[in-house]
JSON list of C-alpha atoms in Angstrom, two decimals:
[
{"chain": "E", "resi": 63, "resn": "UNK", "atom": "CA", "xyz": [0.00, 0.00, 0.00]},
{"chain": "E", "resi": 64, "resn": "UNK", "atom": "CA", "xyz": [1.70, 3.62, -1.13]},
{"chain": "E", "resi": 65, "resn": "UNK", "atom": "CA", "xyz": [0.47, 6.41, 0.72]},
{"chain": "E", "resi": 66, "resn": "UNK", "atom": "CA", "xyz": [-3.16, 7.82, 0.56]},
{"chain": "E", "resi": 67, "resn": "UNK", "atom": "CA", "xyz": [-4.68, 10.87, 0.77]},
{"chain": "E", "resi": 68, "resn": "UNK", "atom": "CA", "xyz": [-5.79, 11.54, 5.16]},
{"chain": "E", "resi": 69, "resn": "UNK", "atom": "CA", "xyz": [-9.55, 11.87, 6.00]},
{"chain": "E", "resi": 70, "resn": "UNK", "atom": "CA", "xyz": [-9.60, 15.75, 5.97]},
{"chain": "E", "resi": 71, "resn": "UNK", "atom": "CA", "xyz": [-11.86, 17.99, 4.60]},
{"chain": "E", "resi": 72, "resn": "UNK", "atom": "CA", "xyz": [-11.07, 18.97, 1.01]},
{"chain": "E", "resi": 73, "resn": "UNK", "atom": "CA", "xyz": [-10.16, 22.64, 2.19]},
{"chain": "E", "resi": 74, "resn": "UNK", "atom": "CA", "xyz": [-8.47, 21.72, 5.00]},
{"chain": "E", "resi": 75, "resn": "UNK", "atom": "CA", "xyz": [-6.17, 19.91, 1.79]},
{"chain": "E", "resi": 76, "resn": "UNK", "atom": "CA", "xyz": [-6.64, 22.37, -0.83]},
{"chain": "E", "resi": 77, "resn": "UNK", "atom": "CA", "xyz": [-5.57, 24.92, 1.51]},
{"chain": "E", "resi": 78, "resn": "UNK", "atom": "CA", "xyz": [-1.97, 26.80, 1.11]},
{"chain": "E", "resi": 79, "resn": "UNK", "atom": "CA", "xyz": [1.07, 25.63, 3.40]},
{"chain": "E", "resi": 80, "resn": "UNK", "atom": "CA", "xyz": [1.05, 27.69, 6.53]},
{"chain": "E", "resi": 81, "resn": "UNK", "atom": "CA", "xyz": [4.18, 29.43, 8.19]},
{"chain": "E", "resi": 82, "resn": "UNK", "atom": "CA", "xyz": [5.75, 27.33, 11.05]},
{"chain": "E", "resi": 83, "resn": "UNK", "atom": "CA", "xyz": [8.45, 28.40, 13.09]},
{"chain": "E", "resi": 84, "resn": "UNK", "atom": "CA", "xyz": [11.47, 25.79, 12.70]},
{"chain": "E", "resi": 85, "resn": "UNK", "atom": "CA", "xyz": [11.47, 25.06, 16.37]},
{"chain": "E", "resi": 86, "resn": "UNK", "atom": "CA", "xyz": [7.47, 24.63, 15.81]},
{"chain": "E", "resi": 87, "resn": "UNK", "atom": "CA", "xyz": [7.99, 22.15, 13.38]},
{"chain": "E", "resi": 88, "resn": "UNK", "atom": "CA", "xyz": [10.80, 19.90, 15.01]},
{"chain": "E", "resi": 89, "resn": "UNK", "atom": "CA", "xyz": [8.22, 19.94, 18.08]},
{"chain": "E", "resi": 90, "resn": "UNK", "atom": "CA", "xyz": [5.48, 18.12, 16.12]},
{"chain": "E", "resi": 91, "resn": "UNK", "atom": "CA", "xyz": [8.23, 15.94, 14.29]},
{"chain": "E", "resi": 92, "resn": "UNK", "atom": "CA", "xyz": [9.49, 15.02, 17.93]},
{"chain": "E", "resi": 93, "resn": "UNK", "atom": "CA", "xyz": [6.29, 14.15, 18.93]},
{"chain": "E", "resi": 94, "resn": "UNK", "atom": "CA", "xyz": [5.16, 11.63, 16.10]},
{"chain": "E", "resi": 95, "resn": "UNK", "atom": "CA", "xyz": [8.30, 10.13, 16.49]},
{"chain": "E", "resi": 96, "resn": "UNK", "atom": "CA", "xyz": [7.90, 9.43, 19.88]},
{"chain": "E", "resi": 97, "resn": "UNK", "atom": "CA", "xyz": [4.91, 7.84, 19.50]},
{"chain": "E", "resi": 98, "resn": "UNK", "atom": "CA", "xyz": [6.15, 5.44, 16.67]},
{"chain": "E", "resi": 99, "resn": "UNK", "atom": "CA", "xyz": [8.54, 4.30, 19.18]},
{"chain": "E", "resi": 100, "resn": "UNK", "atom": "CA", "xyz": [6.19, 4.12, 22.37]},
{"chain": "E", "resi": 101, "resn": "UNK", "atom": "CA", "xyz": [2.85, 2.95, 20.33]},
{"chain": "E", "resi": 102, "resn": "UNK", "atom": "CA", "xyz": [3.87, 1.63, 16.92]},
{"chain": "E", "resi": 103, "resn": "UNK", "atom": "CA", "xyz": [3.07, 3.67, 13.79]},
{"chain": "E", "resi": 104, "resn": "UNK", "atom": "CA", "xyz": [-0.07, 1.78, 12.77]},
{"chain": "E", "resi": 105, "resn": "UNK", "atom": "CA", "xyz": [-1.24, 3.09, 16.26]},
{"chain": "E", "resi": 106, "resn": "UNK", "atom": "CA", "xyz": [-0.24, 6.96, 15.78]},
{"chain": "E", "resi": 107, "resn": "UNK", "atom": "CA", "xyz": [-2.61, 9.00, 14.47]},
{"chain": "E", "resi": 108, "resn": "UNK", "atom": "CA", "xyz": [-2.39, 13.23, 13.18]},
{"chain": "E", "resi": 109, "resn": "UNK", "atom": "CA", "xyz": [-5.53, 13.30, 15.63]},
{"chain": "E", "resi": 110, "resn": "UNK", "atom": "CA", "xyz": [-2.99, 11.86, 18.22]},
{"chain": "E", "resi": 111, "resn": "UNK", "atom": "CA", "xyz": [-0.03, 14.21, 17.60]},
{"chain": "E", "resi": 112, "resn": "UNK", "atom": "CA", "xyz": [-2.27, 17.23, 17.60]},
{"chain": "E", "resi": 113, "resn": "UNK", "atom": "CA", "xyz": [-3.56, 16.64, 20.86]},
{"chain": "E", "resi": 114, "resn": "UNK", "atom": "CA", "xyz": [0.15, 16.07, 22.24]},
{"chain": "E", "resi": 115, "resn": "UNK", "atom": "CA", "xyz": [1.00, 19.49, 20.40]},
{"chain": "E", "resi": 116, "resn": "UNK", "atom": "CA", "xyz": [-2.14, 21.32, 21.64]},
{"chain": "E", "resi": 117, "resn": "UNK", "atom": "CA", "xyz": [-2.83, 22.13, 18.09]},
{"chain": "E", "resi": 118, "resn": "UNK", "atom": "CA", "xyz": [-5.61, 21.52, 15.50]},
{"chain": "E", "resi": 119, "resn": "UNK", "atom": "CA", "xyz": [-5.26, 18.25, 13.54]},
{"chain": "E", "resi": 120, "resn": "UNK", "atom": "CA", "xyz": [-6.17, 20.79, 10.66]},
{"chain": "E", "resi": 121, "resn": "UNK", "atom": "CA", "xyz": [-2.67, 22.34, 11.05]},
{"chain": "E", "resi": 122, "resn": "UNK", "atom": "CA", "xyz": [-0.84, 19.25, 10.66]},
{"chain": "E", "resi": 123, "resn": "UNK", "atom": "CA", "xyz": [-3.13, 18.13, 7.13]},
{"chain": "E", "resi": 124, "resn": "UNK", "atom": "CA", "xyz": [-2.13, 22.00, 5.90]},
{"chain": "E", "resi": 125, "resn": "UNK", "atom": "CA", "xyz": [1.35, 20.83, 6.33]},
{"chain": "E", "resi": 126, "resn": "UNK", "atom": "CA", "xyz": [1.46, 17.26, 5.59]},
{"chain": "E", "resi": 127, "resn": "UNK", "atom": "CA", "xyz": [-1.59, 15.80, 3.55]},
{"chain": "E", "resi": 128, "resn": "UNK", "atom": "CA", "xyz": [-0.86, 12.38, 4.86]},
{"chain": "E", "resi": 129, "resn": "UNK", "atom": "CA", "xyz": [0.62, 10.63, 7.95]},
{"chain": "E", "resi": 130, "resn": "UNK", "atom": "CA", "xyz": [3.30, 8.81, 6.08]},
{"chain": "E", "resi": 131, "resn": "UNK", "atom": "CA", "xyz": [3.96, 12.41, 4.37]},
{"chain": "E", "resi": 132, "resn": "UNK", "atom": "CA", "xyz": [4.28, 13.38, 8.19]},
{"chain": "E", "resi": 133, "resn": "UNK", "atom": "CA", "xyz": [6.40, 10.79, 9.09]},
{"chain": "E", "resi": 134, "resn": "UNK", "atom": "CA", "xyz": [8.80, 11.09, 6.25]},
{"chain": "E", "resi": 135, "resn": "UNK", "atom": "CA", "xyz": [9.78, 14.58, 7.00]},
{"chain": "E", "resi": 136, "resn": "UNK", "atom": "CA", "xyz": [9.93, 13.62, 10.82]},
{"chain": "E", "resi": 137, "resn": "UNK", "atom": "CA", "xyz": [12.76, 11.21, 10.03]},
{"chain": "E", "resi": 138, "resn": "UNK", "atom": "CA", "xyz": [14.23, 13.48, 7.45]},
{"chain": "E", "resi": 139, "resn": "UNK", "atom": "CA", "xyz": [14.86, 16.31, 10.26]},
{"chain": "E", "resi": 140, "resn": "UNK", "atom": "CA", "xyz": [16.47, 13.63, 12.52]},
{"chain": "E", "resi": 141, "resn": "UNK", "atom": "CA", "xyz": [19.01, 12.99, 10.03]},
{"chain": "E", "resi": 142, "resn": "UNK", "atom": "CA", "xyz": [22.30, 12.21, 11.76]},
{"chain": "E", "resi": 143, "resn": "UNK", "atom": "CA", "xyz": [25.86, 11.15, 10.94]},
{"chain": "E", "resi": 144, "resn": "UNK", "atom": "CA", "xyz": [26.93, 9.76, 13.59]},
{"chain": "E", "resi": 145, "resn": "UNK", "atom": "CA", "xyz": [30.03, 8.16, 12.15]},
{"chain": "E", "resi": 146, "resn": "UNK", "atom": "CA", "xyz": [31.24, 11.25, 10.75]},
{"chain": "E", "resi": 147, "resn": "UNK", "atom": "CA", "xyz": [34.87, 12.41, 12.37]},
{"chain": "E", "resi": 148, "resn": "UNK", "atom": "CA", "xyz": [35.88, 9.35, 13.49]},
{"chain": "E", "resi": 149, "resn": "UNK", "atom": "CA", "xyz": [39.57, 8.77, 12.57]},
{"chain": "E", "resi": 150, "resn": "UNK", "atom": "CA", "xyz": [41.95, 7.64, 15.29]},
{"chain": "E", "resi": 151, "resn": "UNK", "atom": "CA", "xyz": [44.52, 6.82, 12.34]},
{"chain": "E", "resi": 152, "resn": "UNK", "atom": "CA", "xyz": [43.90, 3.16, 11.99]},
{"chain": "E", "resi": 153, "resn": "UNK", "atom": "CA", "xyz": [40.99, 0.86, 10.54]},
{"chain": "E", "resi": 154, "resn": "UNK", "atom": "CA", "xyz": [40.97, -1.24, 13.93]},
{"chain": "E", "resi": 155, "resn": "UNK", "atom": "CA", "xyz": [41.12, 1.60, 15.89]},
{"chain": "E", "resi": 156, "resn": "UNK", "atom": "CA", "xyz": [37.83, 3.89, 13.68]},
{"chain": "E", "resi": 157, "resn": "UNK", "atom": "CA", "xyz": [35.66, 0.42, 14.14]},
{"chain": "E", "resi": 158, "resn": "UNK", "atom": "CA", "xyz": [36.26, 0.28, 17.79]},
{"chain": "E", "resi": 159, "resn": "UNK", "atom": "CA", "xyz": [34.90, 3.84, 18.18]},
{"chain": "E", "resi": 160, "resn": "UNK", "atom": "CA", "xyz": [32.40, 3.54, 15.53]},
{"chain": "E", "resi": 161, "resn": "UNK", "atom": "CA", "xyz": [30.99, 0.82, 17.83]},
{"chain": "E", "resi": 162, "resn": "UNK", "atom": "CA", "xyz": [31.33, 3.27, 20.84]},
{"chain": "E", "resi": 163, "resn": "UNK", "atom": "CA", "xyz": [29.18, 5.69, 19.13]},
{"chain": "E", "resi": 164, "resn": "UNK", "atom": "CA", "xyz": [26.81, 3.59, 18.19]},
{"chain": "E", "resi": 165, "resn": "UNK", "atom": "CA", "xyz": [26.38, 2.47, 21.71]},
{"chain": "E", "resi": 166, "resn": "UNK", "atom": "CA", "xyz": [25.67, 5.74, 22.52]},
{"chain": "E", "resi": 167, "resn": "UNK", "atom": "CA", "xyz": [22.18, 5.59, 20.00]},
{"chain": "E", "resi": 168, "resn": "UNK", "atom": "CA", "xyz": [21.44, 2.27, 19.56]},
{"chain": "E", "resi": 169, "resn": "UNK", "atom": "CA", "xyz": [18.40, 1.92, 21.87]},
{"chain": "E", "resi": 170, "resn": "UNK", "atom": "CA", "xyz": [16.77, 5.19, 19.55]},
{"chain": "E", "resi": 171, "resn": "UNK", "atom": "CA", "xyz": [17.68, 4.35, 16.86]},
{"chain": "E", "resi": 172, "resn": "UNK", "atom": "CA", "xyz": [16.61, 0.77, 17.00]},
{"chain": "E", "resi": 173, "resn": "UNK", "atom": "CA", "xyz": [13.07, 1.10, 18.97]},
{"chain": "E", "resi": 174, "resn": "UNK", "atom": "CA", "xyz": [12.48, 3.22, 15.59]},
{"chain": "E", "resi": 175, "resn": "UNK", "atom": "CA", "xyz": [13.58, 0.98, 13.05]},
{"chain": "E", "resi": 176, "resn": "UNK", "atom": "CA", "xyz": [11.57, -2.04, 14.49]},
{"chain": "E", "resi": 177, "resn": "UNK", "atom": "CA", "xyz": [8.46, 0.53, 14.99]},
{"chain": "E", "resi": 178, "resn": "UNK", "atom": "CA", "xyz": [8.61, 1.71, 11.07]},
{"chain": "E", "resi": 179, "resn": "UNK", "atom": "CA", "xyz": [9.67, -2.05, 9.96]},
{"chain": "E", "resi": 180, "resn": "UNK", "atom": "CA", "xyz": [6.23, -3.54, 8.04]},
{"chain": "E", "resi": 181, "resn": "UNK", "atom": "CA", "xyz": [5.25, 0.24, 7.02]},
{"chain": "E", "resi": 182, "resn": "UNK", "atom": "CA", "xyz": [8.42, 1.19, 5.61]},
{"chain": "E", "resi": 183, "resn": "UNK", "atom": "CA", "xyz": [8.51, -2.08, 3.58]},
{"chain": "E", "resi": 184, "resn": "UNK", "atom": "CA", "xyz": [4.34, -1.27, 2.28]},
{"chain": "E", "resi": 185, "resn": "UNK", "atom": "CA", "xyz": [5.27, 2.44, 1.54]},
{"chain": "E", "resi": 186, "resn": "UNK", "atom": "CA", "xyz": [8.24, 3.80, -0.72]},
{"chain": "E", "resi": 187, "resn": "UNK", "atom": "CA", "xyz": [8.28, 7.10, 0.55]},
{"chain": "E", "resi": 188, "resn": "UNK", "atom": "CA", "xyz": [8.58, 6.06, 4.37]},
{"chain": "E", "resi": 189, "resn": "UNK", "atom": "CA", "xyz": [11.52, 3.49, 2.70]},
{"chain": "E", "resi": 190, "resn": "UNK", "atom": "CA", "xyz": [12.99, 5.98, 1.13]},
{"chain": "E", "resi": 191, "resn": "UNK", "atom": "CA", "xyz": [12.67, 8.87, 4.16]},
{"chain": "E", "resi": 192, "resn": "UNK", "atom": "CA", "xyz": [14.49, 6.14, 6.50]},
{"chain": "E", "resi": 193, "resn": "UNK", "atom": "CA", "xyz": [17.34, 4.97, 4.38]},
{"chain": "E", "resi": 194, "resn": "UNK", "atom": "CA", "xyz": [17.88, 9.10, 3.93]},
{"chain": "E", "resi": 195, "resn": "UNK", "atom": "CA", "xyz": [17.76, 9.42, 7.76]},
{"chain": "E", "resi": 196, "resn": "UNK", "atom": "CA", "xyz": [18.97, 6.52, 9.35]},
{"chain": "E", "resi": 197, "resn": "UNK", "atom": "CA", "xyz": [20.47, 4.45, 6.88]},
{"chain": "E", "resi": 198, "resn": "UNK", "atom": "CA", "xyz": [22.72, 5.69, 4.01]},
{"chain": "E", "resi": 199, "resn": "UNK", "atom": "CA", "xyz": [24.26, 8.31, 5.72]},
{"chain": "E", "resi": 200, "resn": "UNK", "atom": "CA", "xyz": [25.86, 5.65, 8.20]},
{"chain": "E", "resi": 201, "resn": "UNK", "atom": "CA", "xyz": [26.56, 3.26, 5.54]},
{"chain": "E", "resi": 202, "resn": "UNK", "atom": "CA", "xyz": [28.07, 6.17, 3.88]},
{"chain": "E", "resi": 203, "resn": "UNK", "atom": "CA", "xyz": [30.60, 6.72, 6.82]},
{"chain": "E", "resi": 204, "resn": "UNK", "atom": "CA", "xyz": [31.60, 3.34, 7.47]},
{"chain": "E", "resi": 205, "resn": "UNK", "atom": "CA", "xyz": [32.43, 2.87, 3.92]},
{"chain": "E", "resi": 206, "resn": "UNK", "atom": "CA", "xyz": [34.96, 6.15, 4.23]},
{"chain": "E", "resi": 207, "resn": "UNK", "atom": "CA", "xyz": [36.30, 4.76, 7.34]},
{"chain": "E", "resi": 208, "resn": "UNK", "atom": "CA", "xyz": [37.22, 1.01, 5.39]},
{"chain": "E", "resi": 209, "resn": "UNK", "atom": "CA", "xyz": [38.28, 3.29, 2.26]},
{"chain": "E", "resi": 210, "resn": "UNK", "atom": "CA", "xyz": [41.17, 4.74, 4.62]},
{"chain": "E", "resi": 211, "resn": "UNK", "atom": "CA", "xyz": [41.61, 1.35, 6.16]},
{"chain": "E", "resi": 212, "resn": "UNK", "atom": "CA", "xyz": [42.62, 0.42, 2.32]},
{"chain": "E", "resi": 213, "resn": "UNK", "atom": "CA", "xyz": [44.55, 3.14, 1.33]},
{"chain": "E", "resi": 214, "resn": "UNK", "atom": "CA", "xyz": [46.84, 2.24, 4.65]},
{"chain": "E", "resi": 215, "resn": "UNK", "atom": "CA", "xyz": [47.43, -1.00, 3.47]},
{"chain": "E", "resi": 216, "resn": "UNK", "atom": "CA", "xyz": [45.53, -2.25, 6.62]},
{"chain": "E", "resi": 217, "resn": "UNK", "atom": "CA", "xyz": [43.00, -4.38, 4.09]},
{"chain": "E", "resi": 218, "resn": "UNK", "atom": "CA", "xyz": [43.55, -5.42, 0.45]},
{"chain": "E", "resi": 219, "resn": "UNK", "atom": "CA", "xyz": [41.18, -3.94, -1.64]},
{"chain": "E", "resi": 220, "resn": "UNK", "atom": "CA", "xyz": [39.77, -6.81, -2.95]},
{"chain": "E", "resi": 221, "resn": "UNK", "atom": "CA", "xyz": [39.10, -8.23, 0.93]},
{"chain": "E", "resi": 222, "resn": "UNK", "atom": "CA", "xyz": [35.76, -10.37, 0.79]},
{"chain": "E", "resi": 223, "resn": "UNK", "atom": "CA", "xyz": [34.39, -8.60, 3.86]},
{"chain": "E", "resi": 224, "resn": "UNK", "atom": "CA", "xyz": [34.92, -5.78, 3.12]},
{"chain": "E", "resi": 225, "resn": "UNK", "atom": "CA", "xyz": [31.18, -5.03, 2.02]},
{"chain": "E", "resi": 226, "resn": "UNK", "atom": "CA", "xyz": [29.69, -6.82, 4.58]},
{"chain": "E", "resi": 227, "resn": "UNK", "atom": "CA", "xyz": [30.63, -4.65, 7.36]},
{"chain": "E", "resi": 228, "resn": "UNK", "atom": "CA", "xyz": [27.92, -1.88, 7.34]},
{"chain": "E", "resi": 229, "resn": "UNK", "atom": "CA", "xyz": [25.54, -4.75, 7.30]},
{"chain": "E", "resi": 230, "resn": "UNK", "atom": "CA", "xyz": [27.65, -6.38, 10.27]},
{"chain": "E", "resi": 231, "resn": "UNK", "atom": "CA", "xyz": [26.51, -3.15, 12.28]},
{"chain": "E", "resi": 232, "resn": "UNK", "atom": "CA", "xyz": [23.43, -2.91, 10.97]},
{"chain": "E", "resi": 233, "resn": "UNK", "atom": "CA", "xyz": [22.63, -6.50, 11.57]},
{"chain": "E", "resi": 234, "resn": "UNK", "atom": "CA", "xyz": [23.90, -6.80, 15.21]},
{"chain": "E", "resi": 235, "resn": "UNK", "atom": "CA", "xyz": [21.67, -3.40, 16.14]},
{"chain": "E", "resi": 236, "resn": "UNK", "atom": "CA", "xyz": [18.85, -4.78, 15.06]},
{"chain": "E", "resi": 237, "resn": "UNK", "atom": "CA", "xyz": [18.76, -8.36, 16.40]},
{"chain": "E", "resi": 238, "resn": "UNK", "atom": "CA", "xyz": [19.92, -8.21, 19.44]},
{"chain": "E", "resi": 239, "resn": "UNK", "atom": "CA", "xyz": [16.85, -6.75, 20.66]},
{"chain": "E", "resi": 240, "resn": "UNK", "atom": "CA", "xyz": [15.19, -10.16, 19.51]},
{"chain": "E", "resi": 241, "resn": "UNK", "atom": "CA", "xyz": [18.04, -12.84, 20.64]},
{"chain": "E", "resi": 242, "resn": "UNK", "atom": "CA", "xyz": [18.71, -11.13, 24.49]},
{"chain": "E", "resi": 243, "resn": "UNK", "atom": "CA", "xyz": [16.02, -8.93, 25.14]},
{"chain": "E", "resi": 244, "resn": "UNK", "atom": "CA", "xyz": [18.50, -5.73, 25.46]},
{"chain": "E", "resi": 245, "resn": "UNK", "atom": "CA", "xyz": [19.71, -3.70, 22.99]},
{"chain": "E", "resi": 246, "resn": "UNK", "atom": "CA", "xyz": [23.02, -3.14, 21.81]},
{"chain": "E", "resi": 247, "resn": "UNK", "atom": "CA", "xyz": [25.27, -0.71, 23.94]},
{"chain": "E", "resi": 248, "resn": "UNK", "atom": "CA", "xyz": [28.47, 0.25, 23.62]},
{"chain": "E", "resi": 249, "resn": "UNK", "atom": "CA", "xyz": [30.18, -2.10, 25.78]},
{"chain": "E", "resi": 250, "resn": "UNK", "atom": "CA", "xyz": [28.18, -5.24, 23.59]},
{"chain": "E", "resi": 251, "resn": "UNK", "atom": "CA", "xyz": [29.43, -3.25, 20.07]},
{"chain": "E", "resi": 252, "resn": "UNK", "atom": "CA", "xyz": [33.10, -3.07, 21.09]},
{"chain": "E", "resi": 253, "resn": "UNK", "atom": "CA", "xyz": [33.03, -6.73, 22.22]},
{"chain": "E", "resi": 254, "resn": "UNK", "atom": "CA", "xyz": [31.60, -7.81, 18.51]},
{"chain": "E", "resi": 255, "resn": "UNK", "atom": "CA", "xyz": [33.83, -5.92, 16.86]},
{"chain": "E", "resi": 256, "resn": "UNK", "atom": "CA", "xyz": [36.86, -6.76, 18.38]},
{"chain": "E", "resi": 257, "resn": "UNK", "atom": "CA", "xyz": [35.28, -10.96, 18.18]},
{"chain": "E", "resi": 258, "resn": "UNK", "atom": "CA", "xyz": [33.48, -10.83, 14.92]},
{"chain": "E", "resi": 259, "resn": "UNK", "atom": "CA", "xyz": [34.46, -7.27, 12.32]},
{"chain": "E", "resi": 260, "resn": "UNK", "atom": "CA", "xyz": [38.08, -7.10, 13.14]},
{"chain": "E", "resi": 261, "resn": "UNK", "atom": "CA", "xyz": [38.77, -11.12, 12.57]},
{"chain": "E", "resi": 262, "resn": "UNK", "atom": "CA", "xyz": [36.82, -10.81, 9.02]},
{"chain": "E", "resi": 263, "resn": "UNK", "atom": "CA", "xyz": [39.06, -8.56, 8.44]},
{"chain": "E", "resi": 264, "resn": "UNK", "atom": "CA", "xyz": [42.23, -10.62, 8.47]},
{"chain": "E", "resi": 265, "resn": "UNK", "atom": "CA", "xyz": [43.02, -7.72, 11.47]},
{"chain": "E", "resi": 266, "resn": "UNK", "atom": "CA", "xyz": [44.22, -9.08, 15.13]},
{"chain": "E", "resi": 267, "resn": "UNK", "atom": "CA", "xyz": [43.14, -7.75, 18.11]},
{"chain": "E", "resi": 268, "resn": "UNK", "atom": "CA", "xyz": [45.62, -5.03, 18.35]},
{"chain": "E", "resi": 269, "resn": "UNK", "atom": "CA", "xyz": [44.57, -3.98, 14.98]},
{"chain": "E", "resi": 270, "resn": "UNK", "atom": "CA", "xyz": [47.50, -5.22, 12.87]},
{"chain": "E", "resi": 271, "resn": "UNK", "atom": "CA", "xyz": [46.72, -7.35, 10.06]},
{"chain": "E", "resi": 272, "resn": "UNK", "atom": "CA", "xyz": [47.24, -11.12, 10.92]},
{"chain": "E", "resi": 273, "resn": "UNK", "atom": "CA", "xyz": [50.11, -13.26, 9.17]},
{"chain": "E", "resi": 274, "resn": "UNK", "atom": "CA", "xyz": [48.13, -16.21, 9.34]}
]
């Protein structure tokens, strides 16, 4: 199912986009997104977020004529990278703090992903808003941070694991939720790194590529 028009009255949709404040506007995008997390998103409703807002559901059709129109800009203004910076000056070394960081968000992060997870997968906008939000722009990051690893020398270019690595991350975030009833902190991320990415790698545990 792609997104349909809301049940709103045709001027209420018709009508022109109304001025919002920016801090306005990140207010009601904090709000829906809280409730994905807390209630699910088939549960949230624009009737729901405008009574958390204390403002008139006919404010929130003026500026987004559906709820997955809603939702997609809500994850598009939470846009993060939170990979970005990290270079300690060695692959083993950027991995270990990228798994640090993402300690430091997982539980967010996560409760969001598994909230959106049939919707995103029924409508191509919400697909697309989270890959732009959540998604690529990680992806994007680890794949600089394994492009420097290269260029060292730490990993031959042509290393088989070298593409699965993101999805290493992505993978562990996601299931351990399921598996152990936690999610995964920082202190769990440095632990599978330094047990499961680093040893793909062909990279010891001091960082230094193994001689077999």
């Amino acid at each position: 199912m792609t997104s349909q028009a809301a049940d709103g009255p045709d001027s209420v949709a018709a009508s022109r986009r109304s001025k919002l404040t920016p801090e306005r506007e990140q207010e009601f995008f904090d709000a829906v997104l809280d409730q994905i997390r807390e209630c699910g998103y088939d549960a949230v409703t624009m009737e729901g977020v405008a009574s958390t807002t204390r403002c008139s559901k006919s404010t929130l059709y003026r500026q987004w004529k559906t709820k997955p129109q809603f939702v997609a800009a809500a994850l598009r203004s939470c846009r993060q990278v939170r990979f970005a910076g990290i270079d300690t000056g060695s692959l083993a070394g950027d991995l270990r703090e990228a798994a640090r960081a993402g300690g430091q968000w997982a539980g967010n992060d996560t409760q969001l992903l598994q909230a959106l997870g049939h919707a995103v997968m029924q409508d191509p906008e919400l697909q697309r808003a989270l890959r732009d939000a959540l998604v690529e722009p990680e992806v994007a990051a680890l794949k600089e941070i394994l492009r420097r690893g290269v260029e060292r020398g730490e990993v031959p270019p042509d290393h088989p694991a070298l593409e699965f690595v993101p999805a290493q991350f992505y993978g562990v975030l996601r299931v351990r939720p399921v598996l152990d009833g936690k999610y995964a902190d920082a202190d769990f991320l440095e632990r599978f790194v330094e047990a499961a990415v680093l040893p793909a790698l062909g990279l010891t545990q001091t960082g230094s590529p193994s001689t077999g």
